[in-house]
């Protein structure tokens, strides 16, 4: 990664750790989990390295001495400011007061020691008054440097706990409100609580988004992105599913639909906590299912490692590894959707890999019998053949998985089962809904299996995690769409039930789009075109003005409010049998128009971010475009809501309280 000048700096830090070990109780193995902590340490490491690695010449020029003294003083001043911040944090957070206080004390002491060791005056020759300086006590400088780095790292890691605490606090608020939403029994109560819930979710999204961007571990970033994607989509599902359940309290399919959303949101919240706190229930460790790609990579590594050591592995280790890979190819060969041609091709390549591995083991054993110290020519040839055969197997599996995914995406581009479910549900045709539900169920199984195959050939662990997320999403949303369609079929005139089905269908279509992006990324990895990693769409991109981030926050909150008010008005209009109330229909039309404009502006802002990430737009263009769009959005929405208020002023006595909430 070009953005990692820090690597060499951290290596220097490691070298300082190994030179000497002062008598302090700090854990020198503190794990730095975030890029912000890492980047903060780089300048300090650089300056300290300058002090330690100065030229040990018999004579020191005045210029050299003054430069070293300036660096030492700069370090001391910087440490003083840094410690002041740490001490302020300790005052505000009682639970960290003792640890933070000790870390700040050690950092200040180390900074003072470095300043003293570099205080060499202006004399050209080393001081003759017996003072210890950096020129006469390099070991002392190393000790002070190590103490400083250890204590500063401790302060940073402790400060990072504050961020974790904020996320935990935000999540706890969300959980409490989520439980309140699950128990509401009236629309008015639901409107009030959901408004609060929407604000809390926006705050939680910001905190977790910042954390996701800051994480060093790419696997954790991928897991965080997956959990946040679930929460983002489920927020709108929760709105419509809950309203449908309130409108039709005796409908079993509506209750099942709603319960599934709440369960999935709680599960996603727990996933976020596991990532943030780095803990799992009962001490379990999160282990990815072993993919074929990972198996082949490990197998190939051991095969090529035989060049360096003929006696490091038992013979059966290689054959066992290959058999484990071959066993996993059964996900391809046992699939009813794999063509006969592809099945035969995979089986032949597996057999070829077995033959080449057997030949390698034979050559390996012969070399050992001769007490060879390195691979023989015959063994080298077998190594090359074995690596080539497993590469051919991987390429064939990649072609099958990617090809099937591409075909599925083309086949389901028109979303025919979803359209049919909407139509039959709106007609109240339960038999047709059951028939199309079976069709969607078959499509779901195909997509779930295809995601599993893509996981095998993904090429990186973060992409494996994304494949698993896609598989889980299709597996969960499929039944939710069916329960929403059943509810609509039972209540075909219910606008809330129709809106609920639309939301779940949109989530399905969105996941298909995400799958297309995932497919391109897997292809890029296989062909060596890594490029920039895809950023999560609701996050601020690196290099994009924070202004857009704030705009999206405002628009996200506005969107939730508009969707809530619009659907709430629809609910009230449903109850009114008297259709002569023009004011009701006008208000309904205007609120729908406001929400449509929100969707348009939100989509355009997302497009602007994508263009900026691709360097199509400059920062100034982004600011100008987004400011104009946001102004139009807020002005237009404000005008719509004001118009509704004016329209209702003259007929307040005739209007229901829910509409007047606007």
XYZ file of C-alpha atoms in Angstrom:
662
model
C 0.000 0.000 0.000
C 1.480 3.297 -1.053
C -0.009 4.970 1.967
C 2.223 3.042 4.333
C 5.425 4.966 4.955
C 4.785 3.894 8.526
C 6.067 0.379 7.949
C 9.717 1.350 8.147
C 8.992 3.542 11.148
C 7.395 0.690 13.033
C 10.326 -1.543 12.140
C 12.609 1.046 13.719
C 10.318 0.974 16.766
C 10.760 -2.795 16.933
C 14.533 -2.413 16.722
C 14.484 0.062 19.594
C 12.474 -2.437 21.617
C 15.147 -5.065 21.115
C 18.142 -2.898 22.014
C 17.403 -2.435 25.680
C 14.615 -2.947 28.177
C 14.187 -0.431 31.003
C 12.620 -1.463 34.293
C 9.035 -0.336 33.739
C 5.840 -2.324 34.081
C 4.360 -1.359 30.747
C 3.459 -4.126 28.344
C 5.911 -3.691 25.476
C 3.696 -5.895 23.318
C 0.790 -3.439 23.148
C -1.230 -4.219 20.039
C -1.847 -1.225 17.804
C -5.202 -1.929 16.169
C -5.931 1.373 14.431
C -4.205 3.417 11.764
C -4.688 6.656 13.707
C -2.583 5.351 16.608
C -0.002 3.999 14.188
C 0.253 7.266 12.250
C 0.597 9.282 15.462
C 3.668 7.273 16.441
C 5.517 7.621 13.116
C 6.926 11.180 13.549
C 8.040 10.362 17.093
C 9.775 7.173 15.971
C 11.480 9.096 13.172
C 12.825 11.804 15.465
C 14.054 9.364 18.096
C 15.758 7.259 15.434
C 17.559 10.403 14.278
C 18.893 10.929 17.797
C 20.065 7.348 18.235
C 21.551 6.749 14.805
C 23.712 9.877 14.557
C 27.224 9.391 13.194
C 29.703 8.301 15.868
C 32.544 10.498 14.644
C 35.471 11.395 16.915
C 34.648 15.045 16.461
C 31.225 16.612 16.302
C 30.666 19.822 14.405
C 28.785 22.631 16.056
C 26.078 22.263 13.416
C 25.617 18.554 14.246
C 25.383 19.241 17.957
C 22.864 22.031 17.508
C 20.735 19.896 15.183
C 20.639 17.047 17.688
C 19.788 19.440 20.502
C 16.930 20.932 18.459
C 15.510 17.480 17.770
C 15.776 16.539 21.448
C 14.060 19.734 22.560
C 11.340 19.289 19.922
C 10.655 15.787 21.205
C 10.445 17.057 24.772
C 8.030 19.888 23.890
C 5.841 17.575 21.785
C 5.713 15.052 24.610
C 4.707 17.788 27.051
C 1.753 18.800 24.884
C 0.808 15.201 24.288
C 0.887 14.411 28.007
C -1.319 17.414 28.766
C -3.992 15.970 26.478
C -3.614 12.548 28.088
C -3.982 14.029 31.555
C -7.138 15.878 30.486
C -8.576 12.586 29.224
C -7.734 10.978 32.573
C -9.652 13.693 34.428
C -12.750 13.183 32.262
C -12.679 9.379 32.448
C -12.382 8.073 35.980
C -11.985 4.431 34.927
C -8.767 5.285 33.047
C -7.382 7.766 35.568
C -4.803 5.524 37.233
C -3.451 3.832 34.091
C -3.447 7.032 32.065
C -1.781 8.962 34.878
C 1.044 6.453 35.118
C 1.537 6.379 31.364
C 1.651 10.194 31.206
C 4.123 10.305 34.096
C 6.487 7.865 32.356
C 6.163 9.714 29.042
C 7.003 13.069 30.661
C 9.957 11.544 32.497
C 11.300 9.961 29.308
C 10.855 13.219 27.391
C 12.788 15.128 30.048
C 15.561 12.506 29.947
C 15.895 12.862 26.178
C 16.017 16.657 26.468
C 18.783 16.385 29.090
C 20.810 13.881 27.063
C 20.683 16.121 23.989
C 21.543 19.342 25.853
C 25.129 19.562 24.617
C 25.478 23.323 24.492
C 27.205 25.054 21.625
C 30.706 23.660 22.137
C 32.196 21.834 19.187
C 33.934 19.235 21.370
C 32.143 16.919 23.798
C 31.684 18.484 27.237
C 34.547 17.966 29.670
C 32.552 18.713 32.815
C 31.560 15.065 33.286
C 27.977 15.511 32.106
C 26.374 12.504 30.386
C 25.095 13.366 26.899
C 23.809 11.591 23.848
C 27.416 11.408 22.603
C 28.676 9.557 25.658
C 25.629 7.489 26.658
C 23.965 5.916 23.647
C 22.541 3.115 25.812
C 20.875 5.677 28.073
C 19.294 7.313 25.017
C 17.972 3.970 23.796
C 16.449 3.270 27.221
C 14.809 6.683 27.347
C 13.555 6.272 23.794
C 12.053 2.900 24.513
C 10.365 4.181 27.668
C 8.962 7.128 25.720
C 7.596 4.995 22.894
C 6.115 2.471 25.299
C 4.395 5.094 27.429
C 3.142 7.153 24.473
C 1.747 4.004 22.881
C 0.060 3.186 26.185
C -1.547 6.641 26.289
C -2.790 6.262 22.714
C -4.195 2.794 23.301
C -5.947 4.000 26.467
C -7.381 6.970 24.588
C -8.642 4.523 21.972
C -10.711 2.891 24.696
C -12.708 6.118 24.879
C -13.714 5.648 21.240
C -14.722 2.059 21.973
C -16.697 3.264 24.986
C -18.565 5.776 22.790
C -19.533 3.031 20.358
C -20.685 0.752 23.168
C -22.740 3.567 24.709
C -24.311 4.370 21.344
C -25.122 0.710 20.763
C -26.721 0.409 24.199
C -28.988 3.359 23.408
C -29.996 1.707 20.144
C -30.768 -1.580 21.929
C -32.959 0.117 24.545
C -34.947 1.981 21.884
C -35.158 -1.178 19.789
C -36.822 -2.978 22.683
C -39.265 -0.080 23.094
C -40.129 -0.229 19.394
C -40.794 -3.944 19.645
C -43.383 -3.382 22.393
C -45.326 -0.388 20.987
C -49.040 -0.812 20.409
C -50.106 2.484 18.803
C -49.023 4.428 15.733
C -48.498 7.646 17.656
C -46.156 5.965 20.128
C -44.323 4.267 17.282
C -43.789 7.565 15.422
C -42.258 9.204 18.495
C -39.932 6.318 19.358
C -38.861 5.610 15.783
C -37.866 9.248 15.292
C -35.513 8.897 18.270
C -34.325 5.518 16.985
C -33.480 7.012 13.578
C -31.259 9.664 15.129
C -29.526 7.059 17.275
C -28.884 4.844 14.257
C -27.359 7.745 12.324
C -25.017 8.471 15.249
C -24.123 4.779 15.547
C -23.444 4.601 11.807
C -21.032 7.536 12.035
C -19.110 6.110 14.990
C -18.816 2.630 13.503
C -17.978 4.058 10.089
C -15.079 6.022 11.518
C -13.943 2.910 13.370
C -14.172 0.800 10.238
C -11.990 3.225 8.289
C -9.463 3.335 11.137
C -9.044 -0.419 11.638
C -5.746 -1.913 10.467
C -7.046 -5.467 10.158
C -8.649 -5.828 6.720
C -10.717 -8.826 7.863
C -12.242 -6.808 10.699
C -12.958 -3.963 8.289
C -14.809 -6.372 5.989
C -16.796 -7.825 8.900
C -17.661 -4.323 10.116
C -18.807 -3.319 6.628
C -21.043 -6.402 6.450
C -22.628 -5.755 9.863
C -23.178 -2.070 9.083
C -24.779 -2.945 5.742
C -27.268 -5.170 7.584
C -28.121 -2.401 10.053
C -28.537 0.177 7.317
C -30.955 -1.953 5.292
C -32.789 -3.284 8.326
C -33.561 0.213 9.616
C -36.031 0.850 6.786
C -37.291 -2.746 6.959
C -37.974 -2.274 10.657
C -40.049 0.832 9.919
C -42.340 -0.791 7.363
C -42.511 -4.222 9.036
C -43.468 -2.677 12.388
C -46.100 -0.424 10.819
C -47.569 -3.369 8.935
C -47.793 -5.333 12.174
C -49.472 -2.402 13.919
C -51.944 -2.004 11.054
C -52.703 -5.740 10.953
C -52.074 -6.966 14.528
C -53.762 -10.355 14.006
C -51.759 -11.251 10.884
C -49.294 -14.090 11.601
C -47.160 -13.515 8.485
C -46.768 -9.825 9.409
C -45.570 -10.820 12.891
C -43.086 -13.340 11.465
C -41.788 -10.705 9.065
C -41.303 -8.144 11.825
C -39.688 -10.592 14.284
C -37.113 -11.603 11.663
C -36.050 -7.973 11.199
C -35.606 -7.368 14.929
C -33.628 -10.593 15.286
C -31.305 -9.689 12.434
C -30.687 -6.190 13.778
C -29.759 -7.523 17.210
C -27.421 -10.060 15.656
C -25.710 -7.344 13.576
C -25.319 -5.127 16.652
C -23.625 -8.010 18.466
C -21.303 -8.519 15.503
C -20.236 -4.881 15.686
C -19.516 -5.249 19.403
C -17.414 -8.361 18.799
C -15.300 -6.471 16.270
C -14.962 -3.301 18.348
C -14.168 -5.025 21.646
C -12.227 -7.875 20.037
C -14.155 -10.399 22.123
C -16.475 -13.316 21.432
C -18.942 -15.191 23.666
C -17.336 -17.904 25.833
C -13.885 -17.062 24.470
C -14.675 -18.452 21.022
C -12.450 -17.451 18.127
C -13.932 -16.277 14.839
C -12.587 -18.667 12.200
C -13.472 -18.452 8.531
C -14.470 -21.715 6.838
C -11.417 -22.891 4.894
C -11.807 -22.039 1.210
C -10.299 -23.846 -1.756
C -8.223 -20.763 -2.544
C -6.709 -20.777 0.956
C -6.117 -24.530 0.796
C -4.323 -24.277 -2.548
C -2.250 -21.312 -1.349
C -1.082 -23.212 1.757
C -0.421 -26.370 -0.266
C 1.611 -24.480 -2.859
C 3.581 -22.719 -0.117
C 4.576 -26.054 1.414
C 5.482 -27.506 -1.986
C 7.751 -24.579 -2.829
C 9.156 -24.666 0.711
C 10.715 -28.038 -0.047
C 13.426 -26.161 -1.943
C 14.583 -24.652 1.341
C 14.213 -27.733 3.528
C 13.759 -31.376 2.582
C 13.210 -32.535 6.150
C 10.723 -30.002 7.539
C 7.508 -31.855 6.635
C 6.336 -35.476 6.773
C 5.475 -36.904 3.365
C 1.831 -37.463 4.198
C 1.401 -33.729 4.990
C 1.371 -32.769 1.302
C -0.959 -35.529 0.183
C -3.271 -34.774 3.109
C -3.415 -31.084 2.195
C -4.242 -31.858 -1.420
C -6.979 -34.307 -0.457
C -8.556 -31.639 1.736
C -8.633 -29.303 -1.292
C -10.079 -32.014 -3.536
C -12.778 -32.746 -0.953
C -13.878 -29.110 -1.016
C -14.240 -29.210 -4.803
C -17.296 -31.383 -4.155
C -19.192 -28.124 -3.606
C -18.708 -27.675 -7.358
C -18.972 -31.248 -8.636
C -21.981 -32.229 -6.478
C -23.987 -29.159 -7.494
C -27.017 -29.761 -9.682
C -26.253 -26.482 -11.446
C -22.729 -27.473 -12.590
C -22.646 -28.624 -16.199
C -21.367 -32.113 -17.098
C -18.473 -30.554 -19.016
C -17.342 -28.459 -16.061
C -17.781 -31.363 -13.638
C -15.581 -33.635 -15.774
C -12.969 -30.892 -16.187
C -12.708 -30.371 -12.413
C -12.429 -34.115 -11.724
C -9.686 -34.532 -14.344
C -7.675 -31.629 -12.925
C -8.015 -33.054 -9.403
C -6.670 -36.371 -10.648
C -3.782 -34.652 -12.436
C -2.883 -32.759 -9.246
C -2.869 -36.066 -7.333
C -0.533 -37.683 -9.901
C 1.894 -34.760 -9.882
C 1.909 -34.696 -6.076
C 2.622 -38.430 -5.928
C 5.544 -37.989 -8.337
C 6.845 -35.123 -6.189
C 6.665 -37.229 -3.033
C 8.546 -40.050 -4.802
C 11.309 -37.661 -5.911
C 11.364 -36.108 -2.445
C 11.812 -39.466 -0.716
C 14.589 -40.386 -3.158
C 16.413 -37.121 -2.402
C 16.130 -37.800 1.326
C 17.501 -41.313 0.875
C 20.575 -39.758 -0.745
C 20.924 -37.342 2.218
C 20.609 -34.449 -0.223
C 20.822 -30.973 1.293
C 18.733 -29.323 -1.396
C 16.137 -30.250 -4.009
C 17.407 -32.422 -6.867
C 16.718 -31.593 -10.532
C 14.001 -34.268 -10.696
C 12.434 -32.881 -7.543
C 12.582 -29.309 -8.889
C 10.753 -30.426 -12.035
C 8.078 -32.152 -9.922
C 7.647 -29.009 -7.812
C 7.008 -26.937 -10.938
C 4.547 -29.497 -12.360
C 2.633 -29.760 -9.062
C 2.329 -25.989 -8.695
C 1.142 -25.708 -12.283
C -1.497 -28.418 -11.883
C -3.042 -26.852 -8.763
C -3.010 -23.468 -10.513
C -4.927 -25.006 -13.425
C -7.411 -26.450 -10.927
C -7.856 -23.067 -9.290
C -8.344 -21.386 -12.670
C -11.020 -23.900 -13.670
C -12.886 -23.466 -10.383
C -12.676 -19.691 -10.756
C -14.104 -19.891 -14.280
C -16.997 -22.088 -13.126
C -17.903 -19.942 -10.083
C -17.615 -16.573 -11.813
C -19.375 -17.843 -14.915
C -22.307 -19.156 -12.939
C -22.592 -15.924 -10.940
C -22.555 -13.821 -14.117
C -25.229 -16.019 -15.706
C -27.434 -15.784 -12.618
C -27.153 -12.008 -12.497
C -28.179 -11.772 -16.156
C -31.021 -14.247 -15.668
C -32.487 -12.364 -12.711
C -31.814 -8.843 -13.969
C -35.534 -8.303 -14.650
C -36.532 -9.451 -11.112
C -39.488 -11.397 -12.521
C -40.319 -13.391 -9.336
C -40.422 -10.149 -7.330
C -42.728 -8.500 -9.839
C -44.988 -11.546 -9.850
C -45.147 -11.622 -6.045
C -46.065 -7.928 -5.927
C -48.784 -8.375 -8.541
C -50.318 -11.541 -7.082
C -50.128 -10.130 -3.558
C -51.882 -6.955 -4.657
C -54.615 -9.078 -6.226
C -55.079 -11.095 -3.052
C -54.202 -14.310 -4.863
C -52.717 -16.581 -2.180
C -52.285 -19.525 -4.557
C -50.254 -17.440 -7.001
C -48.186 -16.039 -4.122
C -47.387 -19.596 -3.005
C -46.365 -20.547 -6.551
C -44.080 -17.539 -7.047
C -42.711 -17.996 -3.525
C -41.450 -21.414 -4.621
C -39.828 -19.794 -7.658
C -38.129 -17.211 -5.465
C -37.047 -19.974 -3.093
C -35.315 -21.781 -5.958
C -33.627 -18.554 -7.010
C -32.500 -17.998 -3.415
C -30.939 -21.477 -3.252
C -29.072 -20.851 -6.506
C -27.735 -17.524 -5.241
C -26.757 -18.946 -1.837
C -24.850 -21.802 -3.476
C -23.186 -19.443 -5.963
C -22.007 -17.180 -3.134
C -20.508 -20.260 -1.485
C -18.625 -21.117 -4.684
C -17.411 -17.522 -5.027
C -16.120 -17.729 -1.462
C -13.935 -20.679 -2.523
C -12.256 -18.647 -5.291
C -12.430 -15.139 -3.779
C -8.654 -14.752 -3.491
C -8.529 -12.766 -0.229
C -10.009 -13.200 3.238
C -11.870 -9.840 3.163
C -13.593 -10.932 -0.046
C -14.385 -14.307 1.554
C -16.117 -12.399 4.361
C -18.078 -10.359 1.819
C -19.139 -13.569 0.033
C -20.339 -15.070 3.327
C -22.288 -11.870 4.028
C -23.946 -12.065 0.593
C -24.846 -15.715 1.164
C -26.410 -14.934 4.548
C -28.300 -11.947 3.138
C -29.965 -13.933 0.352
C -30.726 -16.740 2.807
C -32.503 -14.360 5.221
C -34.233 -11.880 2.889
C -35.801 -14.566 0.661
C -38.205 -15.822 3.367
C -38.845 -12.240 4.509
C -40.017 -11.275 1.021
C -42.351 -14.285 1.006
C -43.884 -13.422 4.404
C -44.342 -9.795 3.269
C -46.065 -11.024 0.065
C -48.343 -13.326 2.087
C -49.348 -10.372 4.270
C -50.194 -8.289 1.211
C -52.214 -11.158 -0.280
C -54.239 -11.351 2.936
C -54.731 -7.555 2.929
C -54.523 -6.532 -0.753
C -55.888 -3.025 -0.180
C -53.295 -2.217 2.519
C -50.843 0.415 1.331
C -48.600 -0.290 4.319
C -48.353 -3.977 3.428
C -47.537 -3.033 -0.180
C -44.875 -0.578 0.962
C -43.396 -3.242 3.225
C -43.086 -5.732 0.367
C -41.473 -3.030 -1.790
C -38.814 -2.376 0.852
C -37.827 -6.036 1.110
C -37.754 -6.402 -2.675
C -35.499 -3.333 -2.901
C -33.123 -4.933 -0.387
C -32.984 -8.082 -2.561
C -32.280 -6.049 -5.691
C -29.629 -4.058 -3.823
C -27.890 -7.276 -2.776
C -27.849 -8.442 -6.403
C -26.093 -5.170 -7.309
C -23.600 -5.725 -4.487
C -22.989 -9.226 -5.832
C -22.129 -7.793 -9.248
C -19.553 -5.498 -7.626
C -18.183 -8.431 -5.618
C -17.843 -10.431 -8.834
C -15.739 -7.692 -10.421
C -13.494 -7.519 -7.358
C -12.910 -11.280 -7.368
C -11.989 -11.092 -11.044
C -9.618 -8.199 -10.365
C -7.825 -10.179 -7.654
C -7.513 -13.262 -9.860
C -6.125 -11.243 -12.759
C -3.778 -9.215 -10.568
C -5.699 -5.935 -10.805
C -6.118 -5.167 -7.133
C -6.691 -1.417 -7.451
C -8.351 0.587 -4.693
C -10.551 -1.320 -2.282
C -14.245 -0.609 -2.488
C -15.337 1.767 0.244
C -18.646 1.235 1.974
C -21.161 3.472 0.241
C -22.427 5.259 3.342
C -18.948 6.188 4.583
C -16.880 9.327 3.886
C -14.185 8.475 1.361
C -10.538 9.337 2.029
C -9.847 12.637 0.291
C -13.505 13.647 0.057
C -14.529 16.748 1.949
C -16.075 16.142 5.343
C -18.777 18.515 4.131
C -20.354 15.702 2.096
C -20.219 13.487 5.162
C -22.193 16.041 7.143
C -24.623 16.537 4.253
C -25.281 12.827 4.052
C -25.911 12.769 7.794
C -28.500 15.530 7.467
C -30.129 13.896 4.477
C -30.150 10.466 6.151
C -32.062 11.861 9.126
C -34.372 13.798 6.786
C -34.998 10.667 4.756
C -36.071 8.641 7.778
C -38.387 11.420 8.912
C -39.932 11.851 5.453
C -40.421 8.119 4.981
C -42.054 7.894 8.397
C -44.361 10.862 7.817
C -45.253 9.814 4.276
C -46.184 6.267 5.215
C -47.970 7.521 8.321
C -50.135 9.781 6.178
C -50.904 6.859 3.873
C -52.058 4.897 6.915
C -54.445 7.628 7.959
C -55.828 8.084 4.443
C -56.577 4.350 4.352
C -58.806 4.773 7.389
C -60.797 7.605 5.817
C -63.605 6.274 3.714
C -64.747 9.777 2.763
C -62.715 10.607 -0.342
C -64.040 14.173 -0.623
C -61.274 15.522 1.583
C -59.067 17.127 -1.081
C -56.752 18.424 1.598
C -55.877 14.862 2.596
C -55.026 13.839 -0.949
C -53.004 17.016 -1.526
C -51.007 16.503 1.654
C -50.420 12.871 0.753
C -49.192 13.800 -2.717
C -46.849 16.491 -1.410
C -45.312 14.291 1.264
C -44.708 11.540 -1.303
C -43.086 14.097 -3.586
C -40.801 15.244 -0.762
C -39.635 11.708 -0.104
C -39.032 11.105 -3.822
C -36.852 14.207 -3.946
C -34.916 12.933 -0.937
C -34.232 9.647 -2.740
C -33.048 11.498 -5.841
C -30.685 13.777 -3.921
C -29.316 10.911 -1.855
C -28.571 8.922 -5.019
C -26.867 11.878 -6.682
C -24.670 12.506 -3.632
C -23.634 8.859 -3.669
C -22.790 9.205 -7.376
C -20.700 12.291 -6.616
C -18.734 10.321 -4.045
C -18.105 7.515 -6.511
C -16.928 10.007 -9.137
C -14.660 11.676 -6.593
C -13.184 8.354 -5.561
C -12.481 7.668 -9.243
C -10.902 11.176 -9.496
C -13.461 12.246 -12.089
C -14.460 15.258 -9.983
C -12.131 17.571 -8.074
C -12.712 18.552 -4.445
C -13.948 22.009 -5.464
C -16.406 20.511 -7.936
C -17.660 18.143 -5.260
C -18.249 21.002 -2.842
C -20.064 23.099 -5.436
C -22.257 20.270 -6.723
C -23.143 18.855 -3.332
C -23.906 22.298 -1.888
C -26.307 23.052 -4.725
C -28.032 19.684 -4.399
C -28.351 19.947 -0.649
C -29.718 23.469 -0.871
C -32.309 22.347 -3.424
C -33.136 19.331 -1.268
C -33.618 21.279 1.948
C -35.406 24.222 0.318
C -37.777 22.052 -1.674
C -38.554 19.789 1.244
C -39.061 22.793 3.483
C -41.469 24.312 0.938
C -43.420 21.067 0.684
C -43.779 20.714 4.434
C -44.653 24.392 4.818
C -47.322 24.026 2.122
C -48.810 21.054 3.927
C -48.885 23.043 7.157
C -50.584 25.994 5.426
C -53.112 23.727 3.775
C -53.993 22.097 7.055
C -54.187 25.330 9.070
C -57.660 26.185 7.849
C -59.017 22.688 8.450
C -57.186 21.580 11.597
C -60.431 20.597 13.253
C -61.169 18.166 10.428
C -57.737 16.530 10.232
C -56.531 13.510 12.245
C -53.699 14.096 14.713
C -51.231 11.885 12.824
C -51.394 14.065 9.705
C -50.961 17.196 11.779
C -47.672 15.774 13.054
C -46.224 17.046 9.775
